[in-house]
mmCIF file of C-alpha atoms in Angstrom:
data_model
loop_
_atom_site.group_PDB
_atom_site.id
_atom_site.type_symbol
_atom_site.label_atom_id
_atom_site.label_comp_id
_atom_site.label_asym_id
_atom_site.label_seq_id
_atom_site.Cartn_x
_atom_site.Cartn_y
_atom_site.Cartn_z
ATOM 1 C CA ALA W 21 27.760 -8.135 -25.572
ATOM 2 C CA PHE W 22 30.551 -10.499 -25.745
ATOM 3 C CA ALA W 23 31.972 -11.275 -22.476
ATOM 4 C CA PRO W 24 35.591 -12.023 -21.497
ATOM 5 C CA ASP W 25 36.382 -15.601 -21.524
ATOM 6 C CA GLY W 26 35.372 -17.273 -18.220
ATOM 7 C CA TRP W 27 32.618 -14.734 -18.252
ATOM 8 C CA HIS W 28 29.042 -14.319 -18.645
ATOM 9 C CA LEU W 29 26.491 -11.479 -18.510
ATOM 10 C CA PRO W 30 24.086 -12.476 -15.667
ATOM 11 C CA SER W 31 20.500 -13.858 -16.577
ATOM 12 C CA ASP W 32 17.512 -11.998 -15.204
ATOM 13 C CA GLU W 33 17.574 -15.063 -12.708
ATOM 14 C CA GLU W 34 20.716 -14.367 -11.651
ATOM 15 C CA TRP W 35 19.744 -10.768 -10.746
ATOM 16 C CA LEU W 36 16.665 -11.999 -8.774
ATOM 17 C CA GLU W 37 19.024 -14.536 -6.806
ATOM 18 C CA LEU W 38 21.322 -11.260 -5.943
ATOM 19 C CA GLU W 39 18.460 -9.260 -4.971
ATOM 20 C CA ALA W 40 16.931 -11.634 -2.290
ATOM 21 C CA HIS W 41 20.189 -11.831 -0.856
ATOM 22 C CA LEU W 42 20.103 -8.313 -0.531
ATOM 23 C CA GLY W 43 17.016 -8.438 1.169
ATOM 24 C CA MET W 44 14.554 -7.806 -1.742
ATOM 25 C CA PRO W 45 11.240 -8.860 -0.247
ATOM 26 C CA LEU W 46 10.082 -12.164 -1.632
ATOM 27 C CA GLU W 47 7.026 -10.998 -2.593
ATOM 28 C CA GLU W 48 8.506 -8.141 -5.101
ATOM 29 C CA LEU W 49 11.036 -10.074 -6.581
ATOM 30 C CA ASP W 50 8.929 -11.551 -9.415
ATOM 31 C CA ILE W 51 7.270 -8.098 -10.267
ATOM 32 C CA TYR W 52 7.966 -5.364 -12.761
ATOM 33 C CA GLY W 53 8.592 -1.857 -12.003
ATOM 34 C CA THR W 54 10.080 -0.264 -8.606
ATOM 35 C CA ARG W 55 10.477 -3.062 -6.120
ATOM 36 C CA GLY W 56 12.136 -3.075 -2.150
ATOM 37 C CA HIS W 57 12.770 0.441 -0.643
ATOM 38 C CA SER W 58 16.656 -0.370 0.038
ATOM 39 C CA PRO W 59 18.312 -3.338 -1.562
ATOM 40 C CA GLY W 60 19.837 -1.134 -4.151
ATOM 41 C CA GLU W 61 21.433 0.718 -1.444
ATOM 42 C CA LEU W 62 23.983 -2.219 -0.805
ATOM 43 C CA LEU W 63 25.084 -1.840 -4.755
ATOM 44 C CA ARG W 64 26.332 1.806 -4.276
ATOM 45 C CA PRO W 65 30.257 2.286 -3.534
ATOM 46 C CA ALA W 66 30.942 2.201 -0.494
ATOM 47 C CA ARG W 67 27.979 0.541 1.219
ATOM 48 C CA GLY W 68 28.668 -2.838 1.736
ATOM 49 C CA ILE W 69 28.994 -5.491 -1.075
ATOM 50 C CA GLY W 70 31.767 -4.280 -3.490
ATOM 51 C CA PHE W 71 29.512 -3.917 -6.535
ATOM 52 C CA ASN W 72 29.977 -0.428 -6.675
ATOM 53 C CA SER W 73 26.982 0.713 -8.865
ATOM 54 C CA ILE W 74 28.122 4.261 -10.426
ATOM 55 C CA PHE W 75 25.023 6.436 -11.866
ATOM 56 C CA SER W 76 25.900 6.266 -15.478
ATOM 57 C CA GLY W 77 22.452 6.740 -17.004
ATOM 58 C CA TYR W 78 21.560 4.739 -20.138
ATOM 59 C CA TYR W 79 21.440 5.621 -24.369
ATOM 60 C CA ASN W 80 17.486 5.130 -25.166
ATOM 61 C CA HIS W 81 17.966 4.832 -29.062
ATOM 62 C CA CYS W 82 14.130 5.367 -29.389
ATOM 63 C CA ALA W 83 14.774 9.108 -28.176
ATOM 64 C CA ASP W 84 18.139 9.189 -29.581
ATOM 65 C CA GLY W 85 19.729 10.562 -26.181
ATOM 66 C CA PHE W 86 21.421 9.585 -22.766
ATOM 67 C CA GLY W 87 19.276 9.572 -19.830
ATOM 68 C CA HIS W 88 19.456 9.687 -16.334
ATOM 69 C CA ILE W 89 23.196 10.486 -15.808
ATOM 70 C CA ALA W 90 24.149 10.862 -12.241
ATOM 71 C CA TYR W 91 20.711 9.474 -10.815
ATOM 72 C CA GLU W 92 20.480 5.585 -12.388
ATOM 73 C CA SER W 93 22.791 2.569 -13.116
ATOM 74 C CA HIS W 94 20.930 0.673 -16.141
ATOM 75 C CA TYR W 95 22.324 -3.008 -16.679
ATOM 76 C CA TRP W 96 21.501 -5.681 -19.080
ATOM 77 C CA THR W 97 20.440 -9.421 -18.445
ATOM 78 C CA SER W 98 20.879 -11.836 -20.810
ATOM 79 C CA SER W 99 17.175 -12.643 -20.718
ATOM 80 C CA THR W 100 14.128 -11.710 -22.689
ATOM 81 C CA ASN W 101 10.270 -11.848 -21.452
ATOM 82 C CA ALA W 102 7.546 -13.357 -23.417
ATOM 83 C CA ASP W 103 7.423 -10.455 -25.725
ATOM 84 C CA ASN W 104 10.856 -10.619 -26.833
ATOM 85 C CA LYS W 105 11.538 -7.545 -24.639
ATOM 86 C CA VAL W 106 15.412 -7.181 -23.071
ATOM 87 C CA ILE W 107 14.926 -7.669 -19.209
ATOM 88 C CA ILE W 108 17.314 -4.724 -17.500
ATOM 89 C CA ARG W 109 17.850 -3.883 -14.120
ATOM 90 C CA ILE W 110 18.275 -0.033 -13.110
ATOM 91 C CA VAL W 111 19.434 1.069 -9.388
ATOM 92 C CA ASP W 112 18.213 4.383 -8.749
ATOM 93 C CA ASN W 113 19.773 6.686 -5.940
ATOM 94 C CA HIS W 114 16.879 6.083 -3.528
ATOM 95 C CA GLY W 115 17.881 2.316 -3.177
ATOM 96 C CA GLY W 116 15.544 0.672 -5.322
ATOM 97 C CA ILE W 117 16.354 -1.554 -7.836
ATOM 98 C CA ILE W 118 13.898 -1.360 -10.889
ATOM 99 C CA ARG W 119 13.230 -4.824 -13.358
ATOM 100 C CA LEU W 120 12.113 -3.539 -16.587
ATOM 101 C CA ALA W 121 11.515 -5.004 -20.089
ATOM 102 C CA THR W 122 12.256 -3.086 -23.038
ATOM 103 C CA ILE W 123 13.064 -2.516 -26.237
ATOM 104 C CA CYS W 124 14.337 0.885 -26.507
ATOM 105 C CA HIS W 125 17.043 1.007 -23.797
ATOM 106 C CA GLY W 126 20.166 0.872 -26.659
ATOM 107 C CA GLY W 127 22.934 1.533 -24.281
ATOM 108 C CA CYS W 128 23.366 0.330 -20.854
ATOM 109 C CA SER W 129 26.089 -0.970 -18.283
ATOM 110 C CA VAL W 130 27.034 -4.371 -18.221
ATOM 111 C CA ARG W 131 28.254 -6.415 -15.066
ATOM 112 C CA TYR W 132 29.794 -9.677 -15.739
ATOM 113 C CA ILE W 133 29.871 -12.687 -13.171
ATOM 114 C CA LYS W 134 32.565 -15.301 -13.189
ATOM 115 C CA ASP W 135 31.912 -18.559 -14.365
#
C-alpha cells in the first residue's frame, strides 16, 4: 500500500502499542488469535478514541470472495512474521482484537499513521 506523503502504514509493533494503550492484557499482546475481551470496543464509532472502525469485512483471494462484512474490520500492517506471512489486525463486533498472520487476505482496510 502506498501511503500519502507524511503518513505510513502501521507496523505490528505500532498496533501492539495501541492495544496496550487500550488495555489489552500484557500477557496477551504477543499471541496470535483473539486477544482481549473489550479493547476493540474503543476502536468502534462513538466508543471513545476516534478510530471509528467500520465493519467492512475483507476480500479473501484464496476463496475468491468477500467475508465478514458487517461483522469485522480487517487492517493491514506493514509487518510479516518469520514465515513471511503478512500480519493483520481484525477488530470484531464482540470487542476483541485478533492478531493474524495470513497469505490469503487480498483485501483489507488500511489505517495510516501520521509521521
